């Protein structure tokens, strides 16, 4: 079981890290190329660059959120656990439940919205004519990945164990 | 209707208090308001979540965060500190002044207080202690000076404030220079007299050759703020373009000129920047859902009416808001507070005739001070960990510097021209 969770973590981390890296680098390259062309030539301009950057921001924000759950770096107000340390464990548990509920919303509502856009043949981006449902589909996918990630860190926090570290072979055997 | 408002407020405070991530707390509250109270289709709420991120202006946040991370991973911090030390290190309290100046330099590249505390404080507190500076003084100065990270542009809090108020970002950035300079000047003045009274150790005055050598070494790093602000205020770049160019410049300088950023480190820097920016931007998405509910129920307008009925003077209003924001700043991070509170305060500003840019600066400064205000300011904990001191010790250490910053806040509150003359001079109001 521990081995399976570890592999899920590895696959998720691979997807999160590489997709974030690739999209940010694409956005930076496109944006800098557009600025350079606009400033150096005065009349040449990548008309689709704004769209690429906007979609990249959307993508990195929501995929970055899943990675932020992994790193436990989502911004929260931890005044109560700081003032009353004994509340830390129950509040963390409650907070994880909140994330699971949010993931549920994303899966259900995000899926139905993506499905609706999928059937709309005119729902395409303005410049590059990319079907919009590609981007809407990020929401339910984010929901599923958030849900799994949160379950893993819930178990880690509650039992004080590390599931995202390579399992020791003897232990697995 | 009032019961509904109370339910919504209790839900928001309850979610925030129980450590649910801020953006989810805003989402849940907005969702309950829009779907269960106002009867709106939940899919529209998800559509709001989607549309809120489909904005080109958000690029500024991602790329300024990335630029700060590139510089922190490379050698910029040590170069900035070296330059600052060369400029003021020979004066009484010179090393502390160098720390303050370095926070100012770093603030002109990064847009965050926490990044500045970690980058400069983590380096300077041990350096001050090694040079026999008073421990309490050293911790105090390096816990509070990083506020310059959010005051001196580019400031991420100001970027998000401008998105809510539709103020021109380039002009809003200009409001931060005078307050940033005042904070640097008065904190340095305090450091000077504090150390002179104690006959603290000073460094020898650098020779002209040493100054030239240090400036030459730091030239590429010091050119970055020149590129950002020179580009923006000469009209050559927009703020969005400046963020992109700054990022590209930072990559080139750190990889090919300083050679302190290895190619294998780039992936890590980019990913950590994307995650940091996503934790900030996703609050924009949550705040959009919450803001949709506020707009739907016209709550800001109702609050404005209630406030105007009870408070007539804009000065009393500003004083009350300062107090409120200082308290909120102790509990809530600057981005969340800016995104939650700005739409509520916005209608009040026009009623009292307060300039939105003046208010934006006051809000940022207030919430920035909150970062180092006991008992919950984040900077206190970071400095405490660096110096291995408890919260009470750090809280006492920051007091003189907090008083200086609050005095400057009051000055800026009641003298709006001090904040506004620069933006009005560069961009004359029509």
Short mmCIF file of N, CA, C and O in Angstrom, two decimals, chain A residues 17-18 20-21 24-25 27-28 31-32 35 38-39 50 53-55 57-58 60-62 64-65 67-68 70-71 73-77 79-82 91 94-95 98-99 101-102 105-106 109 112-113 116 132 135-136 139 146, chain B residues 16-24 27-28 31 42-43 46-47 49-51 53-56 58-59 62-63 66 236-237 241 244-245 247-248 251 266-267 270-271 274-275 278-283 285 331-333 336 376 381:
data_model
loop_
_atom_site.label_atom_id
_atom_site.label_comp_id
_atom_site.label_asym_id
_atom_site.label_seq_id
_atom_site.Cartn_x
_atom_site.Cartn_y
_atom_site.Cartn_z
N UNK A 17 5.16 18.98 -11.79
CA UNK A 17 6.42 19.72 -11.97
C UNK A 17 6.71 20.03 -13.43
O UNK A 17 7.00 21.17 -13.79
N UNK A 18 6.59 19.01 -14.27
CA UNK A 18 6.94 19.24 -15.67
C UNK A 18 5.94 20.12 -16.39
O UNK A 18 6.31 20.93 -17.23
N UNK A 20 4.16 22.47 -14.98
CA UNK A 20 4.37 23.84 -14.51
C UNK A 20 5.61 24.45 -15.18
O UNK A 20 5.58 25.58 -15.66
N UNK A 21 6.68 23.67 -15.19
CA UNK A 21 7.93 24.16 -15.79
C UNK A 21 7.71 24.51 -17.27
O UNK A 21 8.07 25.60 -17.72
N UNK A 24 5.33 27.65 -17.80
CA UNK A 24 5.94 28.94 -17.45
C UNK A 24 7.00 29.31 -18.48
O UNK A 24 7.08 30.47 -18.91
N UNK A 25 7.79 28.33 -18.90
CA UNK A 25 8.83 28.64 -19.88
C UNK A 25 8.22 29.04 -21.22
O UNK A 25 8.73 29.96 -21.89
N UNK A 27 5.30 30.49 -21.58
CA UNK A 27 4.74 31.84 -21.40
C UNK A 27 5.85 32.88 -21.45
O UNK A 27 5.71 33.92 -22.10
N UNK A 28 6.97 32.58 -20.78
CA UNK A 28 8.08 33.55 -20.76
C UNK A 28 8.65 33.74 -22.17
O UNK A 28 8.88 34.88 -22.61
N UNK A 31 6.10 35.64 -24.35
CA UNK A 31 5.95 37.04 -23.92
C UNK A 31 7.19 37.85 -24.30
O UNK A 31 7.08 38.97 -24.80
N UNK A 32 8.37 37.28 -24.08
CA UNK A 32 9.59 38.04 -24.39
C UNK A 32 9.74 38.21 -25.91
O UNK A 32 10.15 39.27 -26.38
N UNK A 35 7.41 41.04 -26.86
CA UNK A 35 7.94 42.36 -26.48
C UNK A 35 9.07 42.73 -27.44
O UNK A 35 9.12 43.86 -27.95
N UNK A 38 7.74 43.66 -30.86
CA UNK A 38 7.01 44.93 -30.85
C UNK A 38 7.97 46.12 -30.73
O UNK A 38 7.78 47.14 -31.37
N UNK A 39 8.98 45.96 -29.88
CA UNK A 39 9.88 47.10 -29.65
C UNK A 39 10.90 47.26 -30.78
O UNK A 39 11.32 48.37 -31.09
N UNK A 50 -0.93 37.11 -26.17
CA UNK A 50 -1.71 37.43 -24.96
C UNK A 50 -2.56 36.24 -24.55
O UNK A 50 -2.70 35.93 -23.37
N UNK A 53 -0.45 33.55 -22.94
CA UNK A 53 -0.07 33.92 -21.57
C UNK A 53 -1.26 33.79 -20.62
O UNK A 53 -1.14 33.26 -19.51
N UNK A 54 -2.43 34.23 -21.06
CA UNK A 54 -3.62 34.15 -20.19
C UNK A 54 -3.93 32.70 -19.86
O UNK A 54 -4.22 32.35 -18.71
N UNK A 55 -3.88 31.83 -20.85
CA UNK A 55 -4.20 30.42 -20.60
C UNK A 55 -3.13 29.78 -19.72
O UNK A 55 -3.40 28.90 -18.92
N UNK A 57 -1.41 31.34 -17.38
CA UNK A 57 -1.66 31.79 -16.00
C UNK A 57 -2.76 30.94 -15.38
O UNK A 57 -2.64 30.47 -14.24
N UNK A 58 -3.82 30.72 -16.15
CA UNK A 58 -4.92 29.90 -15.66
C UNK A 58 -4.41 28.50 -15.29
O UNK A 58 -4.66 27.99 -14.19
N UNK A 60 -1.26 27.37 -14.77
CA UNK A 60 -0.26 27.28 -13.68
C UNK A 60 -0.91 27.56 -12.33
O UNK A 60 -0.51 26.97 -11.32
N UNK A 61 -1.91 28.41 -12.31
CA UNK A 61 -2.54 28.70 -11.02
C UNK A 61 -3.20 27.46 -10.46
O UNK A 61 -2.99 27.11 -9.29
N UNK A 62 -3.98 26.77 -11.28
CA UNK A 62 -4.72 25.62 -10.74
C UNK A 62 -3.83 24.39 -10.57
O UNK A 62 -3.99 23.64 -9.59
N UNK A 64 -0.62 24.58 -10.04
CA UNK A 64 0.25 24.99 -8.93
C UNK A 64 -0.41 24.76 -7.58
O UNK A 64 0.25 24.46 -6.58
N UNK A 65 -1.72 24.87 -7.57
CA UNK A 65 -2.48 24.64 -6.33
C UNK A 65 -2.32 23.20 -5.83
O UNK A 65 -2.23 22.96 -4.62
N UNK A 67 0.23 21.26 -6.46
CA UNK A 67 1.60 21.16 -5.94
C UNK A 67 1.71 21.87 -4.59
O UNK A 67 2.48 21.44 -3.72
N UNK A 68 0.94 22.95 -4.41
CA UNK A 68 0.99 23.67 -3.13
C UNK A 68 0.42 22.81 -2.00
O UNK A 68 0.86 22.90 -0.86
N UNK A 70 0.76 19.57 -1.93
CA UNK A 70 1.89 18.67 -1.67
C UNK A 70 2.90 19.34 -0.73
O UNK A 70 3.37 18.72 0.22
N UNK A 71 3.20 20.61 -0.99
CA UNK A 71 4.20 21.33 -0.18
C UNK A 71 3.60 21.93 1.09
O UNK A 71 4.29 22.61 1.83
N UNK A 73 1.76 24.50 1.25
CA UNK A 73 2.07 25.93 1.22
C UNK A 73 0.89 26.80 0.80
O UNK A 73 1.08 27.98 0.50
N UNK A 74 -0.33 26.24 0.78
CA UNK A 74 -1.48 27.10 0.49
C UNK A 74 -1.61 28.11 1.63
O UNK A 74 -1.40 27.75 2.79
N UNK A 75 -1.97 29.34 1.27
CA UNK A 75 -2.03 30.39 2.30
C UNK A 75 -3.26 30.18 3.18
O UNK A 75 -4.38 30.06 2.68
N UNK A 76 -3.04 30.11 4.48
CA UNK A 76 -4.14 29.98 5.43
C UNK A 76 -3.82 30.82 6.65
O UNK A 76 -2.68 31.21 6.85
N UNK A 77 -4.83 31.11 7.43
CA UNK A 77 -4.60 31.94 8.62
C UNK A 77 -4.45 31.01 9.81
O UNK A 77 -5.43 30.40 10.25
N UNK A 79 -3.71 31.59 12.95
CA UNK A 79 -3.65 32.30 14.23
C UNK A 79 -4.06 31.38 15.39
O UNK A 79 -3.39 31.34 16.42
N UNK A 80 -5.16 30.64 15.22
CA UNK A 80 -5.66 29.80 16.32
C UNK A 80 -4.64 28.74 16.74
O UNK A 80 -4.34 28.62 17.93
N UNK A 81 -4.08 27.96 15.80
CA UNK A 81 -3.10 26.96 16.25
C UNK A 81 -1.85 27.57 16.88
O UNK A 81 -1.22 26.93 17.70
N UNK A 82 -1.54 28.82 16.48
CA UNK A 82 -0.36 29.45 17.11
C UNK A 82 -0.67 29.86 18.54
O UNK A 82 0.17 29.74 19.43
N UNK A 91 -7.68 21.10 13.99
CA UNK A 91 -7.91 22.13 12.97
C UNK A 91 -7.31 21.72 11.62
O UNK A 91 -7.91 21.96 10.57
N UNK A 94 -9.69 19.35 10.14
CA UNK A 94 -10.86 20.06 9.64
C UNK A 94 -10.54 20.79 8.33
O UNK A 94 -11.33 20.79 7.39
N UNK A 95 -9.34 21.37 8.29
CA UNK A 95 -8.92 22.09 7.09
C UNK A 95 -8.81 21.13 5.90
O UNK A 95 -9.22 21.46 4.78
N UNK A 98 -12.12 20.45 4.54
CA UNK A 98 -12.52 21.58 3.68
C UNK A 98 -11.96 21.43 2.28
O UNK A 98 -12.66 21.66 1.29
N UNK A 99 -10.69 21.03 2.19
CA UNK A 99 -10.06 20.87 0.87
C UNK A 99 -10.75 19.73 0.11
O UNK A 99 -10.98 19.84 -1.11
N UNK A 101 -13.85 18.78 0.40
CA UNK A 101 -15.16 19.28 -0.07
C UNK A 101 -14.97 20.15 -1.31
O UNK A 101 -15.69 20.01 -2.31
N UNK A 102 -13.96 21.02 -1.27
CA UNK A 102 -13.69 21.87 -2.43
C UNK A 102 -13.36 21.01 -3.66
O UNK A 102 -13.86 21.27 -4.76
N UNK A 105 -16.46 19.69 -5.15
CA UNK A 105 -17.14 20.71 -5.97
C UNK A 105 -16.49 20.80 -7.35
O UNK A 105 -17.16 20.89 -8.37
N UNK A 106 -15.16 20.81 -7.34
CA UNK A 106 -14.43 20.96 -8.61
C UNK A 106 -14.71 19.77 -9.52
O UNK A 106 -14.89 19.94 -10.73
N UNK A 109 -18.89 19.97 -10.36
CA UNK A 109 -19.31 21.14 -11.13
C UNK A 109 -18.35 21.43 -12.30
O UNK A 109 -18.78 21.84 -13.37
N UNK A 112 -19.20 19.01 -15.11
CA UNK A 112 -20.41 19.31 -15.89
C UNK A 112 -20.21 20.57 -16.74
O UNK A 112 -20.73 20.66 -17.86
N UNK A 113 -19.42 21.51 -16.23
CA UNK A 113 -19.15 22.71 -17.03
C UNK A 113 -18.28 22.36 -18.25
O UNK A 113 -18.56 22.79 -19.37
N UNK A 116 -20.35 20.65 -20.78
CA UNK A 116 -21.23 21.58 -21.50
C UNK A 116 -20.44 22.32 -22.59
O UNK A 116 -20.91 22.46 -23.72
N UNK A 132 -12.24 25.43 -26.05
CA UNK A 132 -12.18 25.91 -24.66
C UNK A 132 -12.26 24.78 -23.65
O UNK A 132 -11.79 24.92 -22.52
N UNK A 135 -9.33 23.69 -21.54
CA UNK A 135 -8.97 24.45 -20.34
C UNK A 135 -9.97 24.20 -19.20
O UNK A 135 -9.58 24.10 -18.04
N UNK A 136 -11.25 24.11 -19.57
CA UNK A 136 -12.25 23.82 -18.52
C UNK A 136 -11.96 22.46 -17.88
O UNK A 136 -12.24 22.25 -16.71
N UNK A 139 -10.20 21.98 -14.45
CA UNK A 139 -10.85 22.10 -13.14
C UNK A 139 -11.20 20.73 -12.53
O UNK A 139 -10.82 20.46 -11.39
N UNK A 146 -6.26 16.99 -6.41
CA UNK A 146 -6.29 17.62 -5.08
C UNK A 146 -6.84 16.65 -4.05
O UNK A 146 -6.34 16.54 -2.93
N UNK B 16 -11.95 30.89 7.91
CA UNK B 16 -10.59 31.44 8.02
C UNK B 16 -9.95 31.02 9.34
O UNK B 16 -8.78 30.64 9.38
N UNK B 17 -10.75 31.07 10.41
CA UNK B 17 -10.19 30.74 11.73
C UNK B 17 -9.82 29.27 11.84
O UNK B 17 -8.90 28.92 12.58
N UNK B 18 -10.54 28.43 11.12
CA UNK B 18 -10.26 26.99 11.24
C UNK B 18 -9.21 26.52 10.23
O UNK B 18 -9.16 25.34 9.88
N UNK B 19 -8.40 27.44 9.79
CA UNK B 19 -7.23 27.19 8.92
C UNK B 19 -7.56 26.56 7.56
O UNK B 19 -6.70 25.96 6.93
N UNK B 20 -8.79 26.71 7.13
CA UNK B 20 -9.11 26.31 5.75
C UNK B 20 -8.37 27.30 4.83
O UNK B 20 -8.34 28.50 5.13
N UNK B 21 -7.73 26.83 3.75
CA UNK B 21 -7.00 27.77 2.89
C UNK B 21 -7.87 28.97 2.50
O UNK B 21 -9.07 28.82 2.25
N UNK B 22 -7.24 30.15 2.48
CA UNK B 22 -7.99 31.39 2.33
C UNK B 22 -8.86 31.37 1.07
O UNK B 22 -10.03 31.77 1.11
N UNK B 23 -8.31 30.87 -0.04
CA UNK B 23 -9.11 30.94 -1.27
C UNK B 23 -10.33 30.04 -1.19
O UNK B 23 -11.38 30.35 -1.72
N UNK B 24 -10.19 28.92 -0.46
CA UNK B 24 -11.36 28.04 -0.33
C UNK B 24 -12.39 28.66 0.60
O UNK B 24 -13.60 28.53 0.37
N UNK B 27 -14.20 31.01 -1.45
CA UNK B 27 -15.04 30.28 -2.40
C UNK B 27 -16.30 29.75 -1.71
O UNK B 27 -17.41 29.94 -2.21
N UNK B 28 -16.11 29.09 -0.56
CA UNK B 28 -17.27 28.52 0.14
C UNK B 28 -18.27 29.62 0.52
O UNK B 28 -19.47 29.47 0.34
N UNK B 31 -19.95 30.89 -2.52
CA UNK B 31 -20.84 29.84 -3.03
C UNK B 31 -22.14 29.78 -2.23
O UNK B 31 -23.23 29.74 -2.80
N UNK B 42 -25.03 26.99 -9.56
CA UNK B 42 -23.64 26.79 -9.09
C UNK B 42 -22.62 26.77 -10.23
O UNK B 42 -21.45 27.10 -10.02
N UNK B 43 -23.06 26.40 -11.44
CA UNK B 43 -22.09 26.37 -12.56
C UNK B 43 -21.58 27.77 -12.88
O UNK B 43 -20.45 27.92 -13.35
N UNK B 46 -18.59 28.40 -10.79
CA UNK B 46 -17.37 27.78 -11.32
C UNK B 46 -16.87 28.58 -12.53
O UNK B 46 -15.68 28.74 -12.74
N UNK B 47 -17.82 29.10 -13.30
CA UNK B 47 -17.45 29.94 -14.45
C UNK B 47 -16.68 31.18 -13.97
O UNK B 47 -15.70 31.60 -14.59
N UNK B 49 -14.87 31.34 -11.30
CA UNK B 49 -13.55 30.83 -10.91
C UNK B 49 -12.64 30.73 -12.14
O UNK B 49 -11.46 31.04 -12.08
N UNK B 50 -13.22 30.28 -13.24
CA UNK B 50 -12.45 30.12 -14.49
C UNK B 50 -12.08 31.48 -15.07
O UNK B 50 -10.92 31.75 -15.36
N UNK B 51 -13.08 32.34 -15.18
CA UNK B 51 -12.87 33.64 -15.84
C UNK B 51 -11.91 34.54 -15.05
O UNK B 51 -11.19 35.35 -15.63
N UNK B 53 -9.24 33.91 -13.68
CA UNK B 53 -7.82 33.66 -13.97
C UNK B 53 -7.47 33.95 -15.42
O UNK B 53 -6.32 33.84 -15.82
N UNK B 54 -8.47 34.27 -16.21
CA UNK B 54 -8.24 34.48 -17.64
C UNK B 54 -7.91 35.96 -17.90
O UNK B 54 -8.58 36.62 -18.68
N UNK B 55 -6.92 36.48 -17.16
CA UNK B 55 -6.59 37.90 -17.28
C UNK B 55 -5.10 38.08 -17.54
O UNK B 55 -4.28 37.53 -16.81
N UNK B 56 -4.80 38.89 -18.51
CA UNK B 56 -3.40 39.09 -18.89
C UNK B 56 -2.61 39.80 -17.77
O UNK B 56 -1.42 39.52 -17.56
N UNK B 58 -2.45 39.40 -14.76
CA UNK B 58 -1.91 38.53 -13.71
C UNK B 58 -0.47 38.07 -14.00
O UNK B 58 0.22 37.58 -13.11
N UNK B 59 -0.07 38.24 -15.24
CA UNK B 59 1.29 37.86 -15.64
C UNK B 59 2.33 38.57 -14.75
O UNK B 59 3.40 38.03 -14.48
N UNK B 62 3.21 36.52 -11.58
CA UNK B 62 4.04 35.33 -11.86
C UNK B 62 5.48 35.73 -12.18
O UNK B 62 6.44 35.17 -11.62
N UNK B 63 5.64 36.73 -13.04
CA UNK B 63 7.00 37.04 -13.48
C UNK B 63 7.81 37.83 -12.45
O UNK B 63 9.03 37.66 -12.38
N UNK B 66 8.95 35.15 -10.11
CA UNK B 66 10.04 34.38 -10.74
C UNK B 66 11.34 35.19 -10.72
O UNK B 66 12.41 34.65 -10.39
N UNK B 236 8.58 53.28 -22.15
CA UNK B 236 9.03 52.28 -23.12
C UNK B 236 8.33 50.93 -22.89
O UNK B 236 8.00 50.23 -23.83
N UNK B 237 8.13 50.58 -21.61
CA UNK B 237 7.44 49.33 -21.28
C UNK B 237 6.18 49.64 -20.50
O UNK B 237 6.14 50.62 -19.76
N UNK B 241 5.01 44.31 -19.40
CA UNK B 241 6.21 44.05 -20.20
C UNK B 241 7.47 44.13 -19.35
O UNK B 241 8.40 43.34 -19.52
N UNK B 244 8.14 40.88 -17.63
CA UNK B 244 8.68 39.87 -18.55
C UNK B 244 10.16 40.15 -18.82
O UNK B 244 11.01 39.25 -18.73
N UNK B 245 10.46 41.42 -19.13
CA UNK B 245 11.84 41.78 -19.46
C UNK B 245 12.75 41.57 -18.24
O UNK B 245 13.86 41.06 -18.37
N UNK B 247 12.44 39.45 -15.84
CA UNK B 247 12.65 38.02 -15.67
C UNK B 247 13.72 37.51 -16.63
O UNK B 247 14.63 36.77 -16.24
N UNK B 248 13.58 37.90 -17.87
CA UNK B 248 14.51 37.47 -18.90
C UNK B 248 15.92 37.98 -18.57
O UNK B 248 16.91 37.24 -18.63
N UNK B 251 17.47 36.04 -15.70
CA UNK B 251 17.97 34.73 -16.18
C UNK B 251 19.33 34.91 -16.85
O UNK B 251 20.29 34.20 -16.54
N UNK B 266 17.51 25.66 -12.74
CA UNK B 266 16.46 26.47 -13.35
C UNK B 266 15.08 25.84 -13.15
O UNK B 266 14.12 26.52 -12.78
N UNK B 267 15.02 24.52 -13.36
CA UNK B 267 13.71 23.86 -13.23
C UNK B 267 13.12 24.09 -11.83
O UNK B 267 11.96 24.46 -11.68
N UNK B 270 11.90 27.69 -11.39
CA UNK B 270 10.66 27.96 -12.14
C UNK B 270 9.48 27.31 -11.43
O UNK B 270 8.43 27.94 -11.24
N UNK B 271 9.65 26.06 -11.01
CA UNK B 271 8.53 25.35 -10.37
C UNK B 271 8.16 26.03 -9.05
O UNK B 271 6.99 26.28 -8.77
N UNK B 274 6.29 29.12 -9.78
CA UNK B 274 4.93 28.86 -10.25
C UNK B 274 4.02 28.50 -9.07
O UNK B 274 2.88 28.95 -8.99
N UNK B 275 4.57 27.73 -8.13
CA UNK B 275 3.75 27.34 -6.97
C UNK B 275 3.47 28.56 -6.09
O UNK B 275 2.33 28.80 -5.67
N UNK B 278 1.00 30.69 -7.75
CA UNK B 278 -0.34 30.08 -7.76
C UNK B 278 -1.02 30.21 -6.39
O UNK B 278 -2.22 30.44 -6.31
N UNK B 279 -0.23 30.14 -5.30
CA UNK B 279 -0.85 30.29 -3.98
C UNK B 279 -1.39 31.72 -3.79
O UNK B 279 -2.33 31.93 -3.03
N UNK B 280 -0.78 32.67 -4.50
CA UNK B 280 -1.27 34.06 -4.42
C UNK B 280 -2.46 34.27 -5.36
O UNK B 280 -3.48 34.83 -4.99
N UNK B 281 -2.29 33.78 -6.61
CA UNK B 281 -3.32 34.06 -7.62
C UNK B 281 -4.62 33.32 -7.35
O UNK B 281 -5.69 33.82 -7.70
N UNK B 282 -4.51 32.16 -6.74
CA UNK B 282 -5.74 31.41 -6.50
C UNK B 282 -6.63 32.16 -5.50
O UNK B 282 -7.86 32.01 -5.51
N UNK B 283 -6.00 33.01 -4.67
CA UNK B 283 -6.82 33.83 -3.77
C UNK B 283 -7.61 34.85 -4.58
O UNK B 283 -8.73 35.21 -4.22
N UNK B 285 -8.88 34.20 -7.41
CA UNK B 285 -10.04 33.44 -7.90
C UNK B 285 -11.10 33.33 -6.80
O UNK B 285 -12.29 33.59 -7.05
N UNK B 331 -3.24 39.20 11.83
CA UNK B 331 -3.83 37.86 11.69
C UNK B 331 -3.83 37.35 10.26
O UNK B 331 -3.82 36.16 10.02
N UNK B 332 -3.92 38.27 9.31
CA UNK B 332 -4.17 37.86 7.94
C UNK B 332 -3.01 38.29 7.05
O UNK B 332 -2.43 39.35 7.27
N UNK B 333 -2.69 37.49 6.04
CA UNK B 333 -1.60 37.89 5.16
C UNK B 333 -2.06 39.03 4.25
O UNK B 333 -3.25 39.23 4.03
N UNK B 336 -4.41 38.27 0.99
CA UNK B 336 -5.80 37.95 1.30
C UNK B 336 -6.53 39.19 1.78
O UNK B 336 -7.64 39.49 1.33
N UNK B 376 1.29 37.72 16.15
CA UNK B 376 1.16 36.74 15.07
C UNK B 376 1.86 37.12 13.77
O UNK B 376 1.70 36.44 12.77
N UNK B 381 8.32 35.31 13.58
CA UNK B 381 8.63 33.88 13.70
C UNK B 381 9.88 33.54 12.88
O UNK B 381 10.71 32.74 13.31
#
